[in-house]
PDB file of C-alpha atoms in Angstrom:
ATOM      1  CA  MET N  83       0.000   0.000   0.000  1.00  0.00           C
ATOM      2  CA  VAL N  84       1.157   3.532  -0.816  1.00  0.00           C
ATOM      3  CA  HIS N  85       0.877   6.247   1.818  1.00  0.00           C
ATOM      4  CA  ALA N  86       0.587   9.843   0.579  1.00  0.00           C
ATOM      5  CA  LYS N  87       1.766  12.772   2.665  1.00  0.00           C
ATOM      6  CA  SER N  88      -0.251  15.945   2.067  1.00  0.00           C
ATOM      7  CA  TRP N  89      -0.084  19.485   3.443  1.00  0.00           C
ATOM      8  CA  THR N  90      -3.584  20.713   4.214  1.00  0.00           C
ATOM      9  CA  LEU N  91      -5.017  24.118   5.089  1.00  0.00           C
ATOM     10  CA  LYS N  92      -5.716  23.701   8.795  1.00  0.00           C
ATOM     11  CA  LYS N  93      -6.878  27.295   9.305  1.00  0.00           C
ATOM     12  CA  HIS N  94      -7.597  30.107   6.829  1.00  0.00           C
ATOM     13  CA  PHE N  95      -4.901  32.784   6.587  1.00  0.00           C
ATOM     14  CA  GLU N  96      -5.131  36.097   8.399  1.00  0.00           C
ATOM     15  CA  GLY N  97      -2.199  38.313   7.444  1.00  0.00           C
ATOM     16  CA  TYR N  98       1.032  36.453   6.732  1.00  0.00           C
ATOM     17  CA  PRO N  99       0.682  32.647   6.848  1.00  0.00           C
ATOM     18  CA  THR N 100       2.282  30.872   9.811  1.00  0.00           C
ATOM     19  CA  ASN N 101       3.067  27.212  10.540  1.00  0.00           C
ATOM     20  CA  SER N 102      -0.202  26.959  12.488  1.00  0.00           C
ATOM     21  CA  ASN N 103      -2.147  27.412   9.223  1.00  0.00           C
ATOM     22  CA  PHE N 104      -0.915  24.064   7.879  1.00  0.00           C
ATOM     23  CA  GLU N 105      -1.253  20.418   8.877  1.00  0.00           C
ATOM     24  CA  LEU N 106       0.572  17.381   7.482  1.00  0.00           C
ATOM     25  CA  LYS N 107      -1.732  14.424   6.894  1.00  0.00           C
ATOM     26  CA  ILE N 108      -0.940  10.877   5.793  1.00  0.00           C
ATOM     27  CA  THR N 109      -3.512   8.879   3.829  1.00  0.00           C
ATOM     28  CA  GLU N 110      -3.484   5.396   2.355  1.00  0.00           C
ATOM     29  CA  LEU N 111      -4.173   5.388  -1.387  1.00  0.00           C
ATOM     30  CA  PRO N 112      -6.481   2.741  -2.911  1.00  0.00           C
ATOM     31  CA  PRO N 113      -5.296   0.273  -5.596  1.00  0.00           C
ATOM     32  CA  LEU N 114      -5.293   1.600  -9.173  1.00  0.00           C
ATOM     33  CA  LYS N 115      -8.315   1.117 -11.402  1.00  0.00           C
ATOM     34  CA  ASN N 116      -7.985   0.589 -15.165  1.00  0.00           C
ATOM     35  CA  GLY N 117      -6.889   3.824 -16.884  1.00  0.00           C
ATOM     36  CA  GLU N 118      -5.279   5.257 -13.743  1.00  0.00           C
ATOM     37  CA  VAL N 119      -1.670   6.018 -12.841  1.00  0.00           C
ATOM     38  CA  LEU N 120       0.133   6.506  -9.538  1.00  0.00           C
ATOM     39  CA  LEU N 121       2.247   9.654  -9.420  1.00  0.00           C
ATOM     40  CA  GLU N 122       5.215  10.406  -7.177  1.00  0.00           C
ATOM     41  CA  ALA N 123       6.172  14.075  -6.812  1.00  0.00           C
ATOM     42  CA  LEU N 124       9.726  15.048  -7.796  1.00  0.00           C
ATOM     43  CA  PHE N 125       9.442  18.858  -7.624  1.00  0.00           C
ATOM     44  CA  LEU N 126       6.638  21.047  -6.282  1.00  0.00           C
ATOM     45  CA  THR N 127       5.947  24.740  -6.735  1.00  0.00           C
ATOM     46  CA  VAL N 128       4.805  27.480  -4.383  1.00  0.00           C
ATOM     47  CA  ASP N 129       3.371  30.629  -5.981  1.00  0.00           C
ATOM     48  CA  PRO N 130       1.857  33.926  -4.803  1.00  0.00           C
ATOM     49  CA  TYR N 131      -1.582  33.118  -6.258  1.00  0.00           C
ATOM     50  CA  MET N 132      -1.965  30.348  -3.649  1.00  0.00           C
ATOM     51  CA  ARG N 133      -2.238  32.983  -0.914  1.00  0.00           C
ATOM     52  CA  VAL N 134      -5.378  34.347  -2.603  1.00  0.00           C
ATOM     53  CA  VAL N 135      -6.931  31.164  -3.994  1.00  0.00           C
ATOM     54  CA  ALA N 136      -6.632  29.406  -0.608  1.00  0.00           C
ATOM     55  CA  LYS N 137      -9.672  31.477   0.409  1.00  0.00           C
ATOM     56  CA  ARG N 138     -11.732  29.133  -1.793  1.00  0.00           C
ATOM     57  CA  LEU N 139     -10.546  26.026   0.056  1.00  0.00           C
ATOM     58  CA  LYS N 140     -12.340  24.526   3.008  1.00  0.00           C
ATOM     59  CA  GLU N 141     -10.266  24.035   6.153  1.00  0.00           C
ATOM     60  CA  GLY N 142      -8.821  20.525   5.900  1.00  0.00           C
ATOM     61  CA  ASP N 143      -8.441  20.632   2.089  1.00  0.00           C
ATOM     62  CA  THR N 144      -5.057  19.919   0.494  1.00  0.00           C
ATOM     63  CA  MET N 145      -3.188  23.049  -0.649  1.00  0.00           C
ATOM     64  CA  MET N 146      -3.388  23.508  -4.420  1.00  0.00           C
ATOM     65  CA  GLY N 147      -0.507  23.650  -6.887  1.00  0.00           C
ATOM     66  CA  GLN N 148       1.477  22.039  -9.671  1.00  0.00           C
ATOM     67  CA  GLN N 149       4.212  19.446  -9.424  1.00  0.00           C
ATOM     68  CA  VAL N 150       6.589  17.609 -11.724  1.00  0.00           C
ATOM     69  CA  ALA N 151       5.881  13.940 -11.050  1.00  0.00           C
ATOM     70  CA  ARG N 152       6.966  10.501 -12.210  1.00  0.00           C
ATOM     71  CA  VAL N 153       4.523   7.706 -13.037  1.00  0.00           C
ATOM     72  CA  VAL N 154       5.545   4.910 -10.638  1.00  0.00           C
ATOM     73  CA  GLU N 155       2.684   2.519 -11.397  1.00  0.00           C
ATOM     74  CA  SER N 156       0.413   2.488 -14.429  1.00  0.00           C
ATOM     75  CA  LYS N 157      -2.800   0.939 -15.671  1.00  0.00           C
ATOM     76  CA  ASN N 158      -2.900   3.439 -18.565  1.00  0.00           C
ATOM     77  CA  SER N 159      -1.077   2.457 -21.783  1.00  0.00           C
ATOM     78  CA  ALA N 160      -0.632   6.130 -22.777  1.00  0.00           C
ATOM     79  CA  LEU N 161       1.334   6.830 -19.578  1.00  0.00           C
ATOM     80  CA  PRO N 162       3.778   3.975 -18.925  1.00  0.00           C
ATOM     81  CA  THR N 163       5.810   3.719 -15.727  1.00  0.00           C
ATOM     82  CA  GLY N 164       8.672   6.230 -15.749  1.00  0.00           C
ATOM     83  CA  THR N 165       6.785   8.932 -17.699  1.00  0.00           C
ATOM     84  CA  ILE N 166       7.465  12.455 -16.400  1.00  0.00           C
ATOM     85  CA  VAL N 167       4.431  14.735 -16.234  1.00  0.00           C
ATOM     86  CA  VAL N 168       3.280  18.099 -14.911  1.00  0.00           C
ATOM     87  CA  ALA N 169       0.277  17.541 -12.636  1.00  0.00           C
ATOM     88  CA  PHE N 170      -2.017  19.845 -10.681  1.00  0.00           C
ATOM     89  CA  SER N 171      -2.005  17.452  -7.720  1.00  0.00           C
ATOM     90  CA  GLY N 172      -1.423  19.980  -4.939  1.00  0.00           C
ATOM     91  CA  TRP N 173       0.954  19.727  -1.993  1.00  0.00           C
ATOM     92  CA  THR N 174       1.129  15.933  -1.908  1.00  0.00           C
ATOM     93  CA  THR N 175       3.868  13.317  -2.337  1.00  0.00           C
ATOM     94  CA  HIS N 176       1.721  10.722  -4.135  1.00  0.00           C
ATOM     95  CA  SER N 177      -1.550  10.925  -6.049  1.00  0.00           C
ATOM     96  CA  ILE N 178      -3.737   8.898  -8.380  1.00  0.00           C
ATOM     97  CA  SER N 179      -4.783  10.334 -11.753  1.00  0.00           C
ATOM     98  CA  ASP N 180      -6.924   9.176 -14.655  1.00  0.00           C
ATOM     99  CA  GLY N 181      -4.353  10.881 -16.902  1.00  0.00           C
ATOM    100  CA  LYS N 182      -6.745  13.384 -18.484  1.00  0.00           C
ATOM    101  CA  GLU N 183      -5.281  16.517 -16.845  1.00  0.00           C
ATOM    102  CA  LEU N 184      -1.633  15.446 -17.002  1.00  0.00           C
ATOM    103  CA  GLU N 185       0.826  17.171 -19.321  1.00  0.00           C
ATOM    104  CA  LYS N 186       3.884  15.342 -20.607  1.00  0.00           C
ATOM    105  CA  LEU N 187       7.110  17.286 -20.970  1.00  0.00           C
ATOM    106  CA  PRO N 188       7.875  18.409 -24.555  1.00  0.00           C
ATOM    107  CA  THR N 189       9.652  15.652 -26.499  1.00  0.00           C
ATOM    108  CA  GLU N 190      12.487  18.076 -27.312  1.00  0.00           C
ATOM    109  CA  TRP N 191      13.257  18.742 -23.609  1.00  0.00           C
ATOM    110  CA  PRO N 192      17.074  18.557 -23.377  1.00  0.00           C
ATOM    111  CA  ASP N 193      18.802  16.388 -20.743  1.00  0.00           C
ATOM    112  CA  THR N 194      20.857  19.431 -19.722  1.00  0.00           C
ATOM    113  CA  LEU N 195      17.825  21.332 -18.347  1.00  0.00           C
ATOM    114  CA  PRO N 196      16.419  20.557 -14.882  1.00  0.00           C
ATOM    115  CA  LEU N 197      12.907  19.073 -14.875  1.00  0.00           C
ATOM    116  CA  SER N 198      11.874  21.683 -12.297  1.00  0.00           C
ATOM    117  CA  LEU N 199      11.907  24.355 -15.045  1.00  0.00           C
ATOM    118  CA  ALA N 200       8.569  22.874 -16.185  1.00  0.00           C
ATOM    119  CA  LEU N 201       7.101  24.603 -13.107  1.00  0.00           C
ATOM    120  CA  GLY N 202       8.870  27.901 -13.767  1.00  0.00           C
ATOM    121  CA  THR N 203      10.593  29.465 -16.766  1.00  0.00           C
ATOM    122  CA  VAL N 204       9.338  26.766 -19.179  1.00  0.00           C
ATOM    123  CA  GLY N 205       6.043  26.377 -17.331  1.00  0.00           C
ATOM    124  CA  MET N 206       3.352  28.444 -15.669  1.00  0.00           C
ATOM    125  CA  THR N 207       5.456  31.431 -14.596  1.00  0.00           C
ATOM    126  CA  GLY N 208       7.266  31.642 -17.948  1.00  0.00           C
ATOM    127  CA  LEU N 209       3.929  31.472 -19.787  1.00  0.00           C
ATOM    128  CA  THR N 210       2.542  34.198 -17.516  1.00  0.00           C
ATOM    129  CA  ALA N 211       5.436  36.472 -18.454  1.00  0.00           C
ATOM    130  CA  TYR N 212       5.142  35.570 -22.156  1.00  0.00           C
ATOM    131  CA  PHE N 213       1.413  36.214 -22.587  1.00  0.00           C
ATOM    132  CA  GLY N 214       1.226  39.179 -20.224  1.00  0.00           C
ATOM    133  CA  LEU N 215       4.001  40.965 -22.075  1.00  0.00           C
ATOM    134  CA  LEU N 216       3.348  39.914 -25.681  1.00  0.00           C
ATOM    135  CA  ASP N 217      -0.474  39.656 -25.697  1.00  0.00           C
ATOM    136  CA  ILE N 218      -1.754  41.975 -22.959  1.00  0.00           C
ATOM    137  CA  CYS N 219       0.909  44.683 -23.380  1.00  0.00           C
ATOM    138  CA  GLY N 220       1.640  43.848 -27.033  1.00  0.00           C
ATOM    139  CA  VAL N 221       5.184  45.218 -26.733  1.00  0.00           C
ATOM    140  CA  LYS N 222       7.177  46.264 -29.796  1.00  0.00           C
ATOM    141  CA  GLY N 223      10.857  47.013 -30.258  1.00  0.00           C
ATOM    142  CA  GLY N 224      11.899  50.446 -29.020  1.00  0.00           C
ATOM    143  CA  GLU N 225       9.246  50.626 -26.280  1.00  0.00           C
ATOM    144  CA  THR N 226      10.020  51.047 -22.578  1.00  0.00           C
ATOM    145  CA  VAL N 227       8.824  48.396 -20.141  1.00  0.00           C
ATOM    146  CA  MET N 228       8.572  48.706 -16.355  1.00  0.00           C
ATOM    147  CA  VAL N 229       8.300  45.541 -14.240  1.00  0.00           C
ATOM    148  CA  ASN N 230       8.207  45.180 -10.466  1.00  0.00           C
ATOM    149  CA  ALA N 231       9.059  42.094  -8.385  1.00  0.00           C
ATOM    150  CA  ALA N 232      11.508  41.905 -11.266  1.00  0.00           C
ATOM    151  CA  ALA N 233      13.781  39.270  -9.717  1.00  0.00           C
ATOM    152  CA  GLY N 234      10.867  36.924  -9.053  1.00  0.00           C
ATOM    153  CA  ALA N 235       9.747  33.920 -11.057  1.00  0.00           C
ATOM    154  CA  VAL N 236       7.598  35.962 -13.471  1.00  0.00           C
ATOM    155  CA  GLY N 237       9.314  39.359 -13.453  1.00  0.00           C
ATOM    156  CA  SER N 238      12.771  38.054 -14.340  1.00  0.00           C
ATOM    157  CA  VAL N 239      11.352  36.356 -17.458  1.00  0.00           C
ATOM    158  CA  VAL N 240       9.282  39.438 -18.396  1.00  0.00           C
ATOM    159  CA  GLY N 241      12.428  41.581 -18.497  1.00  0.00           C
ATOM    160  CA  GLN N 242      14.415  39.100 -20.546  1.00  0.00           C
ATOM    161  CA  ILE N 243      11.652  38.556 -23.128  1.00  0.00           C
ATOM    162  CA  ALA N 244      11.263  42.339 -23.401  1.00  0.00           C
ATOM    163  CA  LYS N 245      15.011  42.632 -24.131  1.00  0.00           C
ATOM    164  CA  LEU N 246      14.723  39.880 -26.783  1.00  0.00           C
ATOM    165  CA  LYS N 247      11.991  41.980 -28.423  1.00  0.00           C
ATOM    166  CA  GLY N 248      14.175  45.097 -28.491  1.00  0.00           C
ATOM    167  CA  CYS N 249      12.671  47.028 -25.562  1.00  0.00           C
ATOM    168  CA  LYS N 250      14.281  49.151 -22.884  1.00  0.00           C
ATOM    169  CA  VAL N 251      13.594  47.467 -19.524  1.00  0.00           C
ATOM    170  CA  VAL N 252      13.412  49.023 -16.057  1.00  0.00           C
ATOM    171  CA  GLY N 253      13.039  46.681 -13.089  1.00  0.00           C
ATOM    172  CA  ALA N 254      12.418  47.115  -9.363  1.00  0.00           C
ATOM    173  CA  ALA N 255      13.423  44.524  -6.771  1.00  0.00           C
ATOM    174  CA  GLY N 256      13.744  44.352  -2.992  1.00  0.00           C
ATOM    175  CA  SER N 257      17.460  43.749  -2.342  1.00  0.00           C
ATOM    176  CA  ASP N 258      20.845  44.762  -3.728  1.00  0.00           C
ATOM    177  CA  ASP N 259      21.612  41.122  -4.617  1.00  0.00           C
ATOM    178  CA  LYS N 260      18.449  40.983  -6.700  1.00  0.00           C
ATOM    179  CA  VAL N 261      19.340  44.274  -8.423  1.00  0.00           C
ATOM    180  CA  ALA N 262      22.777  42.850  -9.303  1.00  0.00           C
ATOM    181  CA  TYR N 263      21.088  39.760 -10.789  1.00  0.00           C
ATOM    182  CA  LEU N 264      18.772  41.921 -12.925  1.00  0.00           C
ATOM    183  CA  LYS N 265      21.730  43.815 -14.343  1.00  0.00           C
ATOM    184  CA  LYS N 266      23.474  40.505 -15.048  1.00  0.00           C
ATOM    185  CA  VAL N 267      20.517  39.214 -17.101  1.00  0.00           C
ATOM    186  CA  GLY N 268      20.326  42.410 -19.169  1.00  0.00           C
ATOM    187  CA  PHE N 269      17.924  44.884 -17.548  1.00  0.00           C
ATOM    188  CA  ASP N 270      18.827  48.416 -18.665  1.00  0.00           C
ATOM    189  CA  VAL N 271      17.984  49.936 -15.278  1.00  0.00           C
ATOM    190  CA  ALA N 272      17.389  48.107 -11.995  1.00  0.00           C
ATOM    191  CA  PHE N 273      16.883  49.577  -8.534  1.00  0.00           C
ATOM    192  CA  ASN N 274      16.133  48.548  -4.954  1.00  0.00           C
ATOM    193  CA  TYR N 275      12.724  50.060  -4.220  1.00  0.00           C
ATOM    194  CA  LYS N 276      13.333  49.685  -0.470  1.00  0.00           C
ATOM    195  CA  THR N 277      16.366  51.990  -0.425  1.00  0.00           C
ATOM    196  CA  VAL N 278      15.599  54.683  -3.036  1.00  0.00           C
ATOM    197  CA  GLU N 279      14.683  58.082  -1.555  1.00  0.00           C
ATOM    198  CA  SER N 280      11.844  58.669  -4.002  1.00  0.00           C
ATOM    199  CA  LEU N 281      10.202  56.035  -6.205  1.00  0.00           C
ATOM    200  CA  GLU N 282       8.713  58.799  -8.352  1.00  0.00           C
ATOM    201  CA  GLU N 283      12.105  60.445  -9.009  1.00  0.00           C
ATOM    202  CA  THR N 284      13.817  57.084  -9.602  1.00  0.00           C
ATOM    203  CA  LEU N 285      11.228  56.153 -12.244  1.00  0.00           C
ATOM    204  CA  LYS N 286      11.524  59.585 -13.924  1.00  0.00           C
ATOM    205  CA  LYS N 287      15.302  59.334 -14.053  1.00  0.00           C
ATOM    206  CA  ALA N 288      15.159  55.784 -15.475  1.00  0.00           C
ATOM    207  CA  SER N 289      12.809  56.826 -18.288  1.00  0.00           C
ATOM    208  CA  PRO N 290      12.151  60.592 -18.537  1.00  0.00           C
ATOM    209  CA  ASP N 291       9.677  60.054 -21.395  1.00  0.00           C
ATOM    210  CA  GLY N 292       7.571  57.600 -19.378  1.00  0.00           C
ATOM    211  CA  TYR N 293       6.571  53.968 -19.902  1.00  0.00           C
ATOM    212  CA  ASP N 294       4.772  52.185 -22.744  1.00  0.00           C
ATOM    213  CA  CYS N 295       4.135  48.984 -20.797  1.00  0.00           C
ATOM    214  CA  TYR N 296       3.848  48.328 -17.081  1.00  0.00           C
ATOM    215  CA  PHE N 297       3.884  44.681 -15.994  1.00  0.00           C
ATOM    216  CA  ASP N 298       2.495  44.778 -12.463  1.00  0.00           C
ATOM    217  CA  ASN N 299       3.112  42.012  -9.920  1.00  0.00           C
ATOM    218  CA  VAL N 300       2.801  44.184  -6.815  1.00  0.00           C
ATOM    219  CA  GLY N 301      -0.173  46.575  -6.926  1.00  0.00           C
ATOM    220  CA  GLY N 302      -0.815  49.098  -4.150  1.00  0.00           C
ATOM    221  CA  GLU N 303       0.969  52.433  -3.805  1.00  0.00           C
ATOM    222  CA  PHE N 304       3.818  51.295  -6.067  1.00  0.00           C
ATOM    223  CA  SER N 305       1.399  50.940  -8.973  1.00  0.00           C
ATOM    224  CA  ASN N 306      -0.220  54.303  -8.330  1.00  0.00           C
ATOM    225  CA  THR N 307       3.214  55.910  -8.709  1.00  0.00           C
ATOM    226  CA  VAL N 308       4.057  54.057 -11.945  1.00  0.00           C
ATOM    227  CA  ILE N 309       0.670  54.648 -13.573  1.00  0.00           C
ATOM    228  CA  CYS N 310       1.134  58.410 -13.228  1.00  0.00           C
ATOM    229  CA  GLN N 311       4.238  58.049 -15.442  1.00  0.00           C
ATOM    230  CA  MET N 312       2.732  56.048 -18.273  1.00  0.00           C
ATOM    231  CA  LYS N 313       2.931  57.320 -21.844  1.00  0.00           C
ATOM    232  CA  LYS N 314      -0.258  58.131 -23.738  1.00  0.00           C
ATOM    233  CA  PHE N 315      -2.051  54.902 -24.781  1.00  0.00           C
ATOM    234  CA  GLY N 316       0.171  52.933 -22.394  1.00  0.00           C
ATOM    235  CA  LYS N 317      -0.795  49.366 -21.497  1.00  0.00           C
ATOM    236  CA  ILE N 318      -0.771  47.825 -18.036  1.00  0.00           C
ATOM    237  CA  ALA N 319      -0.790  44.053 -17.486  1.00  0.00           C
ATOM    238  CA  ILE N 320      -2.042  43.309 -13.969  1.00  0.00           C
ATOM    239  CA  CYS N 321      -0.548  39.947 -13.086  1.00  0.00           C
ATOM    240  CA  GLY N 322      -0.582  40.149  -9.287  1.00  0.00           C
ATOM    241  CA  ALA N 323      -0.844  42.374  -6.238  1.00  0.00           C
ATOM    242  CA  MET N 324       1.729  40.919  -3.851  1.00  0.00           C
ATOM    243  CA  SER N 325       1.812  44.065  -1.704  1.00  0.00           C
ATOM    244  CA  THR N 326      -1.821  43.553  -0.659  1.00  0.00           C
ATOM    245  CA  TYR N 327      -2.134  39.759  -0.282  1.00  0.00           C
ATOM    246  CA  ASN N 328      -1.165  39.605   3.399  1.00  0.00           C
ATOM    247  CA  SER N 329      -2.649  42.950   4.421  1.00  0.00           C
ATOM    248  CA  THR N 330      -5.354  42.888   7.067  1.00  0.00           C
ATOM    249  CA  GLY N 331      -6.342  46.570   6.656  1.00  0.00           C
ATOM    250  CA  PRO N 332      -8.359  48.230   3.885  1.00  0.00           C
ATOM    251  CA  PRO N 333      -6.717  48.198   0.442  1.00  0.00           C
ATOM    252  CA  PRO N 334      -4.896  51.382  -0.624  1.00  0.00           C
ATOM    253  CA  PRO N 335      -6.772  53.734  -2.993  1.00  0.00           C
ATOM    254  CA  GLY N 336      -6.367  53.035  -6.684  1.00  0.00           C
ATOM    255  CA  PRO N 337      -4.660  55.247  -9.291  1.00  0.00           C
ATOM    256  CA  PRO N 338      -6.184  58.657 -10.104  1.00  0.00           C
ATOM    257  CA  PRO N 339      -9.006  58.090 -12.629  1.00  0.00           C
ATOM    258  CA  GLU N 340      -8.131  61.293 -14.513  1.00  0.00           C
ATOM    259  CA  ILE N 341      -4.674  59.876 -15.317  1.00  0.00           C
ATOM    260  CA  ILE N 342      -6.209  56.739 -16.831  1.00  0.00           C
ATOM    261  CA  ILE N 343      -8.767  58.795 -18.765  1.00  0.00           C
ATOM    262  CA  PHE N 344      -6.526  61.547 -20.156  1.00  0.00           C
ATOM    263  CA  LEU N 345      -3.623  59.243 -20.973  1.00  0.00           C
ATOM    264  CA  GLU N 346      -6.139  56.759 -22.454  1.00  0.00           C
ATOM    265  CA  LEU N 347      -4.468  53.867 -20.675  1.00  0.00           C
ATOM    266  CA  ARG N 348      -5.520  50.255 -20.994  1.00  0.00           C
ATOM    267  CA  MET N 349      -5.354  48.096 -17.843  1.00  0.00           C
ATOM    268  CA  GLU N 350      -6.128  44.399 -17.994  1.00  0.00           C
ATOM    269  CA  GLY N 351      -5.944  41.698 -15.380  1.00  0.00           C
ATOM    270  CA  PHE N 352      -5.193  38.194 -16.625  1.00  0.00           C
ATOM    271  CA  ILE N 353      -4.765  34.558 -15.632  1.00  0.00           C
ATOM    272  CA  VAL N 354      -2.393  32.405 -17.660  1.00  0.00           C
ATOM    273  CA  THR N 355      -4.906  29.553 -18.112  1.00  0.00           C
ATOM    274  CA  ARG N 356      -6.720  31.776 -20.657  1.00  0.00           C
ATOM    275  CA  TRP N 357      -4.215  30.643 -23.330  1.00  0.00           C
ATOM    276  CA  GLN N 358      -4.631  26.991 -24.293  1.00  0.00           C
ATOM    277  CA  GLY N 359      -4.074  24.712 -27.275  1.00  0.00           C
ATOM    278  CA  ASP N 360      -1.730  25.726 -30.084  1.00  0.00           C
ATOM    279  CA  VAL N 361      -0.832  29.189 -28.721  1.00  0.00           C
ATOM    280  CA  ARG N 362       0.225  27.662 -25.412  1.00  0.00           C
ATOM    281  CA  GLN N 363       2.313  24.980 -27.121  1.00  0.00           C
ATOM    282  CA  LYS N 364       4.017  27.610 -29.304  1.00  0.00           C
ATOM    283  CA  ALA N 365       4.802  29.690 -26.221  1.00  0.00           C
ATOM    284  CA  LEU N 366       6.313  26.677 -24.430  1.00  0.00           C
ATOM    285  CA  LYS N 367       8.438  25.905 -27.509  1.00  0.00           C
ATOM    286  CA  ASP N 368       9.635  29.522 -27.670  1.00  0.00           C
ATOM    287  CA  LEU N 369      10.528  29.535 -23.966  1.00  0.00           C
ATOM    288  CA  LEU N 370      12.308  26.177 -24.184  1.00  0.00           C
ATOM    289  CA  LYS N 371      14.274  27.370 -27.236  1.00  0.00           C
ATOM    290  CA  TRP N 372      15.289  30.666 -25.601  1.00  0.00           C
ATOM    291  CA  VAL N 373      16.400  28.919 -22.411  1.00  0.00           C
ATOM    292  CA  SER N 374      18.289  26.198 -24.334  1.00  0.00           C
ATOM    293  CA  GLU N 375      20.082  28.862 -26.387  1.00  0.00           C
ATOM    294  CA  GLY N 376      20.974  30.876 -23.272  1.00  0.00           C
ATOM    295  CA  LYS N 377      18.868  33.854 -24.394  1.00  0.00           C
ATOM    296  CA  ILE N 378      16.801  33.580 -21.206  1.00  0.00           C
ATOM    297  CA  GLN N 379      18.685  32.828 -18.013  1.00  0.00           C
ATOM    298  CA  TYR N 380      16.973  31.215 -15.042  1.00  0.00           C
ATOM    299  CA  HIS N 381      17.580  31.076 -11.330  1.00  0.00           C
ATOM    300  CA  GLU N 382      15.840  28.670  -8.970  1.00  0.00           C
ATOM    301  CA  HIS N 383      15.456  29.000  -5.200  1.00  0.00           C
ATOM    302  CA  ILE N 384      15.300  25.308  -4.218  1.00  0.00           C
ATOM    303  CA  LYS N 385      14.287  24.007  -0.803  1.00  0.00           C
ATOM    304  CA  GLU N 386      14.967  20.334  -0.101  1.00  0.00           C
ATOM    305  CA  GLY N 387      12.329  18.148   1.487  1.00  0.00           C
ATOM    306  CA  PHE N 388       8.544  17.893   1.214  1.00  0.00           C
ATOM    307  CA  GLU N 389       8.290  18.776   4.916  1.00  0.00           C
ATOM    308  CA  ASN N 390       9.507  22.284   3.988  1.00  0.00           C
ATOM    309  CA  MET N 391       6.529  23.192   1.740  1.00  0.00           C
ATOM    310  CA  PRO N 392       5.025  25.695   4.243  1.00  0.00           C
ATOM    311  CA  ALA N 393       8.437  27.283   4.934  1.00  0.00           C
ATOM    312  CA  ALA N 394       9.096  27.657   1.186  1.00  0.00           C
ATOM    313  CA  PHE N 395       5.650  29.235   0.697  1.00  0.00           C
ATOM    314  CA  MET N 396       6.033  31.673   3.587  1.00  0.00           C
ATOM    315  CA  GLY N 397       9.574  32.616   2.520  1.00  0.00           C
ATOM    316  CA  MET N 398       8.421  33.283  -1.056  1.00  0.00           C
ATOM    317  CA  LEU N 399       5.666  35.606   0.183  1.00  0.00           C
ATOM    318  CA  LYS N 400       8.301  37.554   2.135  1.00  0.00           C
ATOM    319  CA  GLY N 401      10.576  37.866  -0.918  1.00  0.00           C
ATOM    320  CA  GLU N 402      13.350  35.520   0.277  1.00  0.00           C
ATOM    321  CA  ASN N 403      13.626  33.959  -3.182  1.00  0.00           C
ATOM    322  CA  LEU N 404      15.627  34.988  -6.209  1.00  0.00           C
ATOM    323  CA  GLY N 405      13.815  33.517  -9.208  1.00  0.00           C
ATOM    324  CA  LYS N 406      11.387  30.595  -8.884  1.00  0.00           C
ATOM    325  CA  THR N 407      10.810  28.908  -5.539  1.00  0.00           C
ATOM    326  CA  ILE N 408      10.808  25.110  -5.918  1.00  0.00           C
ATOM    327  CA  VAL N 409      10.576  22.311  -3.347  1.00  0.00           C
ATOM    328  CA  LYS N 410      12.488  19.137  -4.157  1.00  0.00           C
ATOM    329  CA  ALA N 411      10.442  16.293  -2.696  1.00  0.00           C
TER     330      ALA N 411
END
């Protein structure tokens, strides 16, 4: 018999999550039925969206999320033992699937790339950067792009794709080490938003003419400051609002409506699952090609051990990671 370890939501979050919000449970899995496979997690992801979507869970439910898993037992001819898949199984070591929602890695995946990238730069966070920048913002060469949380899993890819497309890229991050990393991967301007005297002046100095595209991962007062410096007809891709997720007070006021009206700005929130089928497969191929050719660099913040899922999640929400946070099971 196989025993699955799962991290469950013991108590809904109030403010920053703590260890008391989570409980580790062990369950015995039933034997496989025809068409089913048994998955064993190799790598698991923690992402900011989980802080918000956990509100939809009932206390006692398993935390949601993707994992790279190996098929360790199979009664499904399309998924033989040893197949590597991306599964939305949640924070669990073992799970049973009918195979319908599983995604095999691309056949051209090179041996030199870690499998964990299927959860990051060549997975959900890479796709988020790709579609938010290229579809929502529709960037063209010569434009100026601003991205915050720029050393995170999404932001670091946004900046590098923007550079590939011929844009000027300005990035904000929360430590000097992160700023150094952004400069290393090609950002034109990078700054530590925690230490600058004036965010407004720093943004003006970085791009006196303003910004064509703003890729927002943070929200709050930071966004209000950026939006006032957009160019006419500027586009804003609202990917996340990290600055507000753990707040227990009222949300900060939004940007001045007259700015949005008179600059004729377009703001659009988006979720990466909007893009499916052929466009998604093309995006994954593009990302895999750029990473394989060294045109997009990646950095992973890896925590060892399934028991460290809550710690990895809490650390990511506090900005301890450079690049994508991954748990190696």
